[in-house]
Coordinates of C-alpha atoms and ligand atoms in Angstrom, one line a residue:
Chain A
M1 CA -28.4 46.5 2.8
L2 CA -29.5 43.1 1.8
R3 CA -28.9 43.8 -2.1
G4 CA -26.0 41.4 -2.0
S5 CA -28.0 38.8 -0.3
L6 CA -30.7 39.0 -3.0
A7 CA -28.1 38.6 -5.9
I8 CA -26.7 35.5 -4.3
W9 CA -30.1 34.0 -3.4
Q10 CA -31.2 34.6 -6.9
R11 CA -28.1 32.9 -8.1
D12 CA -28.9 29.8 -6.1
M13 CA -32.5 29.8 -7.2
L14 CA -31.5 30.0 -10.8
I15 CA -29.4 26.8 -10.2
L16 CA -32.3 25.1 -8.4
R17 CA -34.5 25.9 -11.3
R18 CA -32.2 24.4 -13.8
S19 CA -32.1 21.2 -11.9
I20 CA -35.5 21.1 -10.3
V21 CA -36.8 17.8 -12.0
S22 CA -33.9 15.7 -10.8
E23 CA -33.7 17.5 -7.4
L24 CA -37.4 16.8 -6.7
M25 CA -37.2 13.2 -8.0
A26 CA -34.2 12.6 -5.6
V27 CA -36.0 14.3 -2.7
V28 CA -39.3 12.7 -3.0
A29 CA -38.1 9.2 -3.7
Y30 CA -37.0 8.8 0.1
P31 CA -40.0 9.8 2.1
L32 CA -42.2 8.0 -0.5
T33 CA -40.3 4.9 0.0
I34 CA -40.7 5.1 3.7
Y35 CA -44.4 5.9 3.4
L36 CA -45.0 2.7 1.2
A37 CA -42.8 0.5 3.3
F38 CA -44.0 1.5 6.7
G39 CA -47.1 3.2 6.3
I40 CA -48.8 0.9 3.8
G41 CA -46.5 -2.4 4.3
M42 CA -46.7 -2.3 8.1
Q43 CA -50.1 -0.7 8.6
G44 CA -51.8 -4.1 9.2
Y45 CA -49.2 -5.1 11.9
I46 CA -49.3 -1.8 13.7
G47 CA -53.0 -0.7 13.9
L48 CA -53.9 2.5 15.3
V49 CA -51.3 4.9 16.7
D50 CA -52.7 7.8 18.7
G51 CA -56.1 7.0 17.4
A52 CA -55.0 7.3 13.6
P53 CA -53.9 4.6 11.0
Y54 CA -50.2 4.4 10.9
S55 CA -49.8 5.9 7.4
L56 CA -51.7 8.9 8.5
F57 CA -49.5 9.2 11.6
I58 CA -46.3 9.3 9.8
A59 CA -47.3 11.2 6.7
P60 CA -47.0 14.8 8.3
G61 CA -43.7 13.8 9.7
L62 CA -42.4 12.6 6.5
I63 CA -43.3 16.0 4.8
T64 CA -41.6 17.8 7.8
M65 CA -38.6 15.5 7.8
T66 CA -38.0 16.2 4.0
A67 CA -38.2 19.9 4.6
V68 CA -35.9 20.0 7.4
N69 CA -33.4 17.6 5.9
A70 CA -33.5 19.4 2.4
A71 CA -32.9 22.8 4.3
Y72 CA -30.1 21.3 6.3
N73 CA -28.3 19.4 3.3
E74 CA -28.5 22.3 1.1
S75 CA -27.0 24.6 3.6
V76 CA -24.3 22.4 4.9
W77 CA -23.1 21.0 1.5
S78 CA -23.5 24.4 -0.5
L79 CA -21.6 26.4 2.1
W80 CA -18.9 23.8 2.3
F81 CA -18.6 23.5 -1.5
H82 CA -18.7 27.2 -2.2
R83 CA -16.1 27.8 0.7
R84 CA -13.7 24.9 0.2
V85 CA -14.1 23.6 -3.2
Q86 CA -15.2 26.3 -5.7
F87 CA -14.0 29.3 -3.7
T88 CA -17.2 31.3 -4.6
I89 CA -17.5 32.7 -1.2
E90 CA -14.0 34.2 -1.6
S91 CA -15.1 35.8 -4.8
Y92 CA -18.1 37.3 -3.1
R93 CA -15.9 38.6 -0.3
V94 CA -13.8 40.9 -2.5
T95 CA -16.9 42.8 -3.6
P96 CA -18.5 45.5 -1.5
I97 CA -21.0 43.3 0.2
S98 CA -20.7 42.4 3.9
V99 CA -20.0 38.8 5.2
S100 CA -23.5 39.0 6.8
E101 CA -25.0 39.5 3.6
I102 CA -23.4 36.3 2.2
V103 CA -24.5 34.1 5.0
I104 CA -28.0 35.5 5.2
A105 CA -28.3 34.6 1.4
K106 CA -27.2 31.2 2.1
I107 CA -29.6 30.7 5.0
F108 CA -32.4 31.7 2.8
T109 CA -31.3 29.4 0.0
G110 CA -31.3 26.4 2.4
F111 CA -34.7 27.6 3.7
T112 CA -36.2 27.9 0.3
H113 CA -35.1 24.5 -0.7
G114 CA -36.7 23.1 2.5
I115 CA -40.0 24.8 1.9
I116 CA -40.2 23.7 -1.8
K117 CA -39.3 20.2 -1.3
G118 CA -41.5 19.8 1.7
C119 CA -44.3 21.0 -0.5
A120 CA -43.4 18.7 -3.3
V121 CA -43.5 15.7 -1.0
G122 CA -46.8 16.8 0.4
L123 CA -48.3 17.1 -3.0
V124 CA -47.0 13.7 -4.1
L125 CA -48.4 12.1 -1.0
F126 CA -51.7 13.9 -1.5
A127 CA -51.8 12.9 -5.1
I128 CA -50.8 9.1 -5.1
T129 CA -51.7 8.0 -1.6
P130 CA -54.9 8.2 0.5
F131 CA -53.4 10.4 2.9
R132 CA -55.6 13.5 3.3
F133 CA -55.9 16.5 5.6
P134 CA -58.3 19.5 5.8
I135 CA -56.9 22.2 3.7
E136 CA -57.6 24.7 6.4
H137 CA -55.0 23.1 8.6
L138 CA -52.3 24.0 6.4
L139 CA -51.8 27.5 7.8
Q140 CA -51.2 26.0 11.2
Y141 CA -48.8 23.4 9.7
L142 CA -46.8 26.2 7.9
L143 CA -46.4 28.0 11.3
F144 CA -44.2 24.9 12.0
L145 CA -42.6 24.3 8.7
I146 CA -41.3 27.7 8.2
P147 CA -39.4 28.2 11.5
G148 CA -38.4 24.4 11.3
S149 CA -36.9 24.7 7.8
A150 CA -35.1 28.1 9.0
L151 CA -33.8 26.2 12.1
F152 CA -32.3 23.4 10.1
S153 CA -31.0 25.7 7.3
C154 CA -29.0 27.7 10.1
A155 CA -27.8 24.5 11.7
G156 CA -26.5 23.5 8.3
I157 CA -24.8 26.8 7.7
I158 CA -23.1 26.3 11.1
S159 CA -22.0 22.8 10.2
G160 CA -20.8 24.0 6.8
T161 CA -18.8 26.7 8.3
I162 CA -16.9 24.9 11.0
M163 CA -16.4 21.6 9.2
D164 CA -13.8 21.6 6.6
K165 CA -13.8 18.0 5.5
P166 CA -16.7 16.3 3.9
E167 CA -16.4 13.1 5.9
T168 CA -17.0 15.0 9.1
I169 CA -20.1 16.5 7.6
G170 CA -21.4 13.0 6.7
K171 CA -20.6 11.7 10.3
V172 CA -22.3 14.6 12.1
E173 CA -25.3 14.0 9.8
A174 CA -25.4 10.4 10.9
V175 CA -24.7 10.8 14.6
L176 CA -26.6 14.0 15.3
V177 CA -28.9 15.1 12.5
M178 CA -30.8 11.9 11.5
P179 CA -31.1 10.6 15.2
L180 CA -32.6 14.1 16.3
I181 CA -35.1 13.7 13.4
F182 CA -36.0 10.1 13.9
M183 CA -36.2 10.1 17.8
S184 CA -38.6 13.3 17.8
G185 CA -41.8 11.4 17.4
L186 CA -41.7 10.9 13.6
F187 CA -42.2 7.1 13.6
F188 CA -43.9 6.7 17.1
P189 CA -45.7 8.7 19.7
L190 CA -43.6 10.2 22.5
S191 CA -45.6 8.2 24.9
S192 CA -43.6 5.0 23.8
Y193 CA -40.6 6.6 25.6
P194 CA -39.9 5.6 29.3
S195 CA -41.5 8.3 31.3
A196 CA -38.0 9.3 32.8
V197 CA -36.8 10.3 29.3
I198 CA -40.0 12.1 28.0
P199 CA -39.2 15.6 29.7
W200 CA -35.7 15.4 27.9
V201 CA -37.2 14.4 24.5
R202 CA -39.8 17.2 25.0
A203 CA -37.1 19.8 25.5
L204 CA -35.7 19.3 22.0
P205 CA -36.8 21.8 19.4
T206 CA -37.1 19.0 17.0
T207 CA -39.7 17.3 19.2
A208 CA -41.7 20.4 19.4
L209 CA -41.4 20.7 15.5
F210 CA -42.5 17.1 14.6
E211 CA -45.1 16.8 17.2
G212 CA -46.5 20.3 16.7
A213 CA -46.6 19.9 13.1
R214 CA -48.4 16.6 13.0
R215 CA -51.0 17.7 15.2
A216 CA -51.3 20.9 13.3
L217 CA -51.8 19.2 10.1
V218 CA -53.9 16.2 11.1
A219 CA -56.0 17.7 13.9
G220 CA -55.8 21.4 13.2
E221 CA -54.4 21.6 16.8
M222 CA -52.6 24.8 17.6
M223 CA -49.8 24.2 20.1
S224 CA -48.4 27.8 20.5
M225 CA -45.8 26.9 23.0
S226 CA -44.3 24.7 20.3
V227 CA -44.4 27.3 17.6
L228 CA -42.7 29.4 20.0
Q229 CA -40.1 27.0 21.0
V230 CA -39.3 26.1 17.3
S231 CA -39.3 29.9 16.3
L232 CA -36.9 30.9 19.3
S233 CA -34.7 28.0 18.5
A234 CA -34.5 29.2 14.8
L235 CA -33.9 32.8 16.0
I236 CA -30.9 31.7 18.1
T237 CA -29.5 29.4 15.5
F238 CA -29.8 32.3 13.0
V239 CA -27.7 34.5 15.2
A240 CA -25.3 31.9 16.0
A241 CA -25.0 31.1 12.2
V242 CA -24.3 34.6 11.4
V243 CA -21.8 35.2 14.1
I244 CA -19.9 31.9 13.6
F245 CA -19.7 32.5 9.8
R246 CA -18.4 36.0 10.4
Y247 CA -16.1 34.8 12.9
K248 CA -14.7 32.1 10.6
M249 CA -14.3 34.6 7.8
S250 CA -12.2 36.9 9.9
E251 CA -9.7 34.3 10.7
Chain D
M1 CA -4.3 62.9 -7.6
G2 CA -1.9 65.4 -6.3
C3 CA -0.7 68.3 -8.5
S4 CA 3.1 67.9 -7.7
D5 CA 5.2 65.8 -10.0
M6 CA 5.9 63.2 -7.5
P7 CA 3.9 60.1 -8.5
V8 CA 1.1 59.4 -6.0
P9 CA 1.3 55.9 -4.3
S10 CA -1.7 53.7 -5.0
I11 CA -0.7 51.2 -2.5
I12 CA 1.1 51.9 0.8
I13 CA 2.3 49.0 2.9
N14 CA 3.7 49.7 6.2
S15 CA 5.3 47.1 8.4
L16 CA 2.7 44.5 7.6
T17 CA 3.1 41.4 9.6
K18 CA 1.0 38.2 9.6
S19 CA 1.5 35.2 11.9
Y20 CA -0.2 31.9 11.6
G21 CA 0.3 30.4 15.0
G22 CA 4.0 30.2 15.4
L23 CA 4.7 30.8 11.7
T24 CA 5.4 34.4 10.4
A25 CA 4.3 34.5 7.0
L26 CA 4.6 38.2 6.6
D27 CA 7.5 39.8 8.4
S28 CA 7.2 43.7 9.0
F29 CA 6.9 44.2 5.1
S30 CA 6.7 47.7 3.7
L31 CA 6.2 48.8 0.3
E32 CA 4.8 51.5 -2.0
V33 CA 3.3 51.1 -5.4
E34 CA 2.7 54.1 -7.7
Q35 CA -0.6 54.8 -9.3
G36 CA -1.0 53.3 -12.8
A37 CA 2.0 51.1 -12.4
I38 CA 2.3 47.4 -13.1
F39 CA 4.1 46.1 -10.1
G40 CA 5.4 42.5 -9.8
L41 CA 6.0 40.6 -6.6
L42 CA 8.3 37.7 -7.1
G43 CA 9.0 35.1 -4.6
P44 CA 9.3 31.3 -4.1
N45 CA 6.6 29.0 -2.8
G46 CA 5.5 30.1 0.6
A47 CA 7.4 33.4 0.4
G48 CA 4.1 35.1 1.7
K49 CA 2.7 36.6 -1.7
T50 CA -0.8 35.3 -1.3
T51 CA -0.9 36.2 2.3
L52 CA 0.0 39.9 1.4
I53 CA -2.7 40.0 -1.2
R54 CA -5.3 38.6 0.9
I55 CA -4.5 41.1 3.5
L56 CA -4.6 44.0 1.0
T57 CA -7.8 42.8 -0.5
T58 CA -9.4 42.7 2.9
L59 CA -9.9 38.8 3.0
M60 CA -7.7 38.6 6.1
R61 CA -6.5 40.8 9.0
Q62 CA -2.8 41.5 9.6
S63 CA -1.4 40.7 12.9
A64 CA 0.4 44.1 13.0
G65 CA 1.3 47.1 10.8
D66 CA -1.0 48.9 8.4
A67 CA -1.7 49.5 4.8
S68 CA -3.8 51.7 2.6
I69 CA -5.2 51.5 -1.0
E70 CA -5.8 54.9 -2.7
G71 CA -5.5 56.6 0.7
L72 CA -8.1 54.2 2.5
D73 CA -7.1 52.1 5.5
I74 CA -7.5 48.5 4.6
L75 CA -9.0 47.8 8.3
R76 CA -11.3 50.8 8.5
S77 CA -12.4 51.0 4.9
G78 CA -12.9 47.6 3.8
R79 CA -16.1 48.0 1.9
D80 CA -14.9 51.2 0.2
I81 CA -11.7 49.6 -0.7
R82 CA -13.5 46.5 -2.3
R83 CA -15.6 48.9 -4.4
M84 CA -12.4 49.8 -6.2
I85 CA -10.4 46.8 -6.4
G86 CA -10.4 43.9 -8.8
V87 CA -9.1 40.6 -7.5
V88 CA -7.9 37.5 -9.4
S89 CA -7.0 34.9 -6.9
Q90 CA -4.6 32.2 -7.1
E91 CA -7.4 29.5 -7.1
N92 CA -10.0 29.4 -9.8
S93 CA -13.1 30.8 -8.1
L94 CA -15.4 30.8 -11.1
D95 CA -18.8 29.6 -10.6
R96 CA -19.1 26.4 -12.5
Y97 CA -22.7 26.3 -12.4
L98 CA -23.2 29.7 -13.9
T99 CA -22.3 30.5 -17.6
A100 CA -19.3 32.8 -18.5
R101 CA -21.7 35.7 -18.9
E102 CA -23.8 34.9 -15.7
N103 CA -20.5 34.7 -13.8
L104 CA -19.8 38.5 -14.7
E105 CA -23.4 39.5 -14.2
L106 CA -23.4 38.2 -10.6
H107 CA -20.2 40.0 -10.0
A108 CA -21.7 43.3 -11.4
R109 CA -24.8 42.9 -9.2
L110 CA -22.7 42.2 -6.2
H111 CA -20.9 45.6 -7.1
G112 CA -24.3 47.2 -7.1
M113 CA -24.3 48.0 -10.8
E114 CA -27.5 48.6 -12.7
K115 CA -28.4 46.3 -15.6
Q116 CA -28.2 48.9 -18.4
L117 CA -24.7 49.7 -17.2
Y118 CA -23.2 46.2 -16.7
K119 CA -24.8 44.8 -19.9
S120 CA -22.6 46.8 -22.3
R121 CA -19.7 46.6 -20.1
I122 CA -19.9 42.9 -20.1
D123 CA -20.3 42.7 -23.9
N124 CA -17.1 44.9 -24.2
L125 CA -15.1 42.8 -21.7
L126 CA -16.2 39.4 -23.4
E127 CA -15.2 40.9 -26.7
L128 CA -11.7 42.2 -25.3
M129 CA -11.0 38.8 -23.6
G130 CA -11.9 36.8 -26.8
L131 CA -14.8 35.2 -25.1
A132 CA -17.7 36.6 -26.7
G133 CA -18.5 33.4 -28.7
R134 CA -18.4 31.3 -25.7
Q135 CA -20.5 33.5 -23.3
L136 CA -23.2 31.1 -22.8
D137 CA -21.1 28.1 -22.0
F138 CA -20.0 26.9 -18.8
P139 CA -16.5 27.5 -17.4
D140 CA -15.8 23.8 -17.1
T141 CA -15.9 23.5 -20.8
F142 CA -13.2 26.2 -21.1
S143 CA -9.4 25.7 -21.3
G144 CA -7.2 27.0 -18.5
G145 CA -6.4 30.0 -20.6
M146 CA -9.8 31.0 -21.3
Q147 CA -10.9 30.3 -17.6
R148 CA -8.2 32.7 -16.5
R149 CA -9.3 35.4 -18.9
L150 CA -12.9 35.1 -17.6
V151 CA -11.7 35.4 -14.1
I152 CA -9.8 38.6 -15.3
A153 CA -12.7 40.0 -17.0
R154 CA -14.7 39.4 -13.9
A155 CA -12.2 41.4 -11.9
L156 CA -12.6 44.2 -14.4
V157 CA -16.4 44.3 -14.7
H158 CA -16.8 47.3 -12.1
Q159 CA -13.8 49.2 -13.8
P160 CA -11.4 48.9 -10.6
Q161 CA -8.8 51.5 -9.9
V162 CA -6.4 48.8 -8.6
L163 CA -6.2 45.2 -9.9
F164 CA -4.6 42.4 -7.8
L165 CA -3.6 39.2 -9.8
D166 CA -2.2 36.4 -7.7
E167 CA -0.2 34.2 -10.1
P168 CA -2.2 35.0 -13.1
T169 CA -0.5 32.6 -15.6
T170 CA 0.5 29.7 -13.4
G171 CA -0.3 26.5 -15.1
L172 CA -0.9 28.0 -18.4
D173 CA 0.8 26.9 -21.6
P174 CA 3.2 29.7 -23.2
Q175 CA 0.7 30.7 -25.8
S176 CA -2.1 31.3 -23.3
R177 CA 0.4 33.0 -21.0
R178 CA 1.3 35.3 -23.7
A179 CA -2.4 36.1 -24.4
V180 CA -2.9 36.9 -20.8
W181 CA 0.2 39.2 -20.7
E182 CA -1.3 41.0 -23.7
Y183 CA -4.5 41.7 -22.0
V184 CA -2.7 42.9 -18.8
R185 CA -0.4 45.0 -20.9
S186 CA -3.5 46.6 -22.6
L187 CA -4.7 47.8 -19.2
A188 CA -1.5 49.4 -18.3
G189 CA -1.9 53.2 -17.2
S190 CA -5.8 52.9 -16.8
M191 CA -5.2 51.3 -13.3
T192 CA -2.6 50.2 -10.9
I193 CA -1.8 46.6 -11.2
F194 CA -0.2 44.5 -8.4
L195 CA 0.8 41.0 -9.5
T196 CA 2.6 38.0 -8.0
T197 CA 4.4 35.5 -10.1
H198 CA 6.9 32.8 -9.9
Y199 CA 7.9 33.5 -13.5
L200 CA 10.9 35.8 -13.8
E201 CA 10.2 36.4 -17.4
E202 CA 6.7 37.4 -16.8
A203 CA 8.0 40.0 -14.2
E204 CA 10.6 41.1 -16.7
Q205 CA 8.0 41.5 -19.6
L206 CA 5.2 43.1 -17.8
C207 CA 6.3 45.0 -14.8
D208 CA 7.7 48.4 -14.4
R209 CA 9.0 47.7 -10.8
I210 CA 9.7 44.3 -9.1
A211 CA 9.9 43.3 -5.5
I212 CA 11.5 40.1 -4.5
M213 CA 10.4 38.5 -1.2
D214 CA 11.1 35.4 0.7
H215 CA 10.2 34.3 4.1
G216 CA 7.8 37.1 4.5
R217 CA 10.5 39.9 4.0
L218 CA 11.1 42.1 1.3
I219 CA 14.7 41.4 0.1
A220 CA 14.9 43.5 -3.0
L221 CA 13.1 46.4 -4.9
G222 CA 13.7 48.2 -8.2
S223 CA 13.2 47.9 -11.9
T224 CA 14.6 44.8 -13.7
Q225 CA 17.6 46.8 -14.7
E226 CA 18.2 48.0 -11.2
L227 CA 18.0 44.6 -9.8
K228 CA 20.3 43.1 -12.4
E229 CA 22.8 45.9 -11.5
R230 CA 22.7 44.7 -7.8
L231 CA 24.9 41.8 -8.9
S232 CA 27.5 44.3 -10.6
G233 CA 30.1 42.9 -8.3
A234 CA 29.6 39.2 -9.3
T235 CA 30.1 37.8 -12.7
V236 CA 28.9 34.4 -14.1
Y237 CA 31.0 32.4 -16.6
E238 CA 30.5 29.3 -18.4
I239 CA 33.3 26.9 -18.9
E240 CA 32.9 24.0 -21.3
F241 CA 35.2 21.1 -21.0
S242 CA 36.1 18.8 -23.9
G243 CA 37.5 15.8 -22.1
Q244 CA 36.4 13.4 -19.2
D245 CA 37.1 13.8 -15.6
I246 CA 35.3 17.1 -15.1
D247 CA 34.3 16.3 -11.6
R248 CA 37.9 16.8 -10.4
Y249 CA 37.8 20.3 -11.7
V250 CA 34.6 21.0 -10.5
V251 CA 35.8 20.1 -6.9
L252 CA 38.9 22.1 -7.4
L253 CA 36.9 25.2 -8.6
G254 CA 34.4 24.9 -5.8
S255 CA 37.2 25.0 -3.2
M256 CA 38.4 28.4 -4.5
P257 CA 37.5 31.3 -2.2
C258 CA 36.5 33.6 -5.1
V259 CA 33.9 31.1 -6.3
I260 CA 30.4 31.9 -5.0
D261 CA 28.4 29.3 -6.8
I262 CA 29.2 26.4 -9.1
K263 CA 26.9 24.2 -11.1
Q264 CA 27.6 21.4 -13.7
A265 CA 25.4 20.3 -16.5
G266 CA 27.1 17.8 -18.6
S267 CA 30.3 19.2 -20.0
K268 CA 29.4 22.6 -19.0
V269 CA 30.1 24.3 -15.7
T270 CA 28.5 27.6 -14.5
L271 CA 30.7 29.7 -12.3
T272 CA 29.5 32.7 -10.2
L273 CA 32.6 34.7 -9.3
E274 CA 33.0 37.4 -6.8
C275 CA 34.4 39.8 -9.4
W276 CA 35.8 39.6 -12.8
E277 CA 39.3 40.0 -11.8
C278 CA 39.1 36.4 -10.1
L279 CA 39.0 34.9 -13.6
S280 CA 42.9 35.1 -13.9
E281 CA 43.0 32.9 -10.9
I282 CA 40.5 30.4 -12.3
V283 CA 42.6 30.3 -15.7
T284 CA 45.6 29.6 -13.7
S285 CA 44.2 26.7 -11.8
L286 CA 42.7 25.3 -14.9
N287 CA 46.1 25.1 -16.5
G288 CA 46.4 21.9 -18.4
A289 CA 42.7 21.0 -18.2
P290 CA 40.7 20.2 -21.3
V291 CA 38.8 23.4 -21.6
R292 CA 37.1 24.2 -24.9
R293 CA 35.8 27.5 -24.1
I294 CA 35.1 30.1 -21.3
S295 CA 32.4 32.6 -21.8
L296 CA 30.8 35.4 -19.8
L297 CA 27.1 35.0 -19.3
E298 CA 24.6 37.9 -19.4
R299 CA 23.1 38.0 -16.0
T300 CA 19.3 37.3 -15.7
L301 CA 16.8 38.1 -13.2
E302 CA 17.1 34.5 -12.3
D303 CA 20.6 35.0 -11.0
V304 CA 19.4 38.0 -9.0
F305 CA 16.9 35.9 -7.5
I306 CA 19.3 33.0 -6.7
S307 CA 21.8 35.2 -5.2
L308 CA 19.3 36.9 -3.0
T309 CA 17.2 33.9 -1.9
G310 CA 19.6 31.2 -2.2
E311 CA 17.1 29.2 -4.3
K312 CA 15.9 28.9 -7.8
V313 CA 12.4 30.1 -8.5
R314 CA 10.3 27.0 -8.7
E315 CA 7.8 26.8 -11.4
Ligands
ATP401 N1 -4.2 29.6 6.5 C1 -2.9 29.3 6.9 N2 -2.5 28.7 8.2 C2 -1.3 28.5 8.3 N3 -0.3 28.8 7.5 C3 -0.4 29.3 6.5 C4 -1.9 29.7 6.0 N4 -1.8 30.1 4.7 C5 -0.5 30.4 4.4 N5 0.3 29.8 5.4 C6 1.8 29.7 5.4 O1 2.3 30.9 5.4 C7 3.3 30.9 4.2 C8 3.2 31.9 3.2 O2 2.2 31.4 2.5 P1 1.5 32.0 1.2 O3 0.4 31.2 0.7 O4 1.3 33.5 1.5 O5 2.9 31.9 0.1 P2 2.9 32.2 -1.4 O6 4.1 33.1 -1.6 O7 1.5 32.6 -2.0 O8 3.3 30.7 -1.9 P3 2.9 30.0 -3.4 O9 3.7 30.5 -4.4 O10 3.0 28.8 -3.2 O11 1.4 30.6 -3.7 C9 3.6 29.6 3.9 O12 4.6 29.1 4.8 C10 2.3 28.8 4.3 O13 2.5 27.7 4.6
MG402 MG1 0.2 32.1 -3.3

């Protein structure tokens, strides 16, 4: 049944392979800059956060942020472009594959971008900064990174499906996606929030993702409730993405 | 195929209606297209041609009515229909990040074709469309005509039984247009071809049968010859004046009841008359006018179109 998905996903991977160097350079530059500016530059002023040097505190978040951002961006822009600019989606739709196969392919493409780019940033941080983590923590970390990238890829698909104008996509990213990422304990511990707000912030899947991913990578801690929360959110968003895309295509 | 002599319809459209909110883009539209025919759908901008093609190719659902392709209902058998149709949409939907060949290969894979099958098929098509030498280039580097040929090749990879072409030559220069016509003509008989166009010449050159539609309705159907004969009552004359003050005569002629339509271009005035007998009235009323010549014009499909839709075909 997923033969069509595979063909489209492979097409997307071919395009990614062709531009991998420039894609990775672009995607690594941003988190690396943040790492150097805040992690190194501000380290002396900030001291220890949650018992760790600031650079160590933010590094896992930067990797996670890169992955989910890449997944979201790839999905939203690719879907918009192929739907509204290049009409490729339409050329897929006149073949015997189903609409679900198309959207599943696109979700996997966004997801793959997220994982590849997240890993690339991790490797670069590992190679050129003092940031280290025990390698056996990687497995726990992936338990967050995988559903996290899937969640953001699906969210990107939903945005790219319902938004027809590129400027709307840009606005949603600025108003919703970036704040969600930044406020989820990426740059500061959740304990910095006023206590009345903390339960609300905790309820966000992004908080479970960033918080859980950091603890998994740095301390090898396994927060199974957080894994469950992120995975469940990813699943719900996946179903929503497929349903919304199918609905849009039947209009 | 049936064993009777009656041609089997490949496409049957039955009271198809499509509304976009308050706008009825397709209004109880019915039509049959024979197997193996090249069928042309003519209509001005916004007539509903693309809407009809989108419904027939299962990209969009109708609001009412039904249609079938090769005996399969468009709502119930979407996937099976898509297996046997080829579609060239009005917009260029080529993947500009894939080479010409990769565009065709992806399409073949989406049709579930095996590599050994599509490889030779694609070789042949690229050859046929005159693109073999450019197969490793990206479509962005192609001329408009080459891109259109590539889209047509893509629609043919899986050897469809019915080919839909939505304005296949719009925006092409006359030479590229002729090239596309030639390719389309070479397919005649091997599949049913349903094309829409703004160009009367295209319909006249390519199509066995023509339908004219406007405001979502079918307003005429037949061969080019049959459609021209529809105008049998009316005749068109061209009057060439030699002097000044033509406007006065245009007003005078325009006010005569037997004159259906009048147009002036420089010293020439084109008159559409109800019947040829009206000519004597015209000659009488032009008594003393500086007329150089009066000639009978051969009616074109354009005249048919104007008389049916009340407007010129916009190109
Ligand atoms: N998605 C849509 N939403 C609302 N109205 C639409 C939509 N698509 C088409 N229409 C309207 O339906 C009518 C028919 O449009 P359609 O595109 O089918 O015409 P067409 O004959 O293909 O025109 P053209 O020759 O310009 O391609 C037009 O009035 C158009 O504005
Ligand atoms: Mg159209």
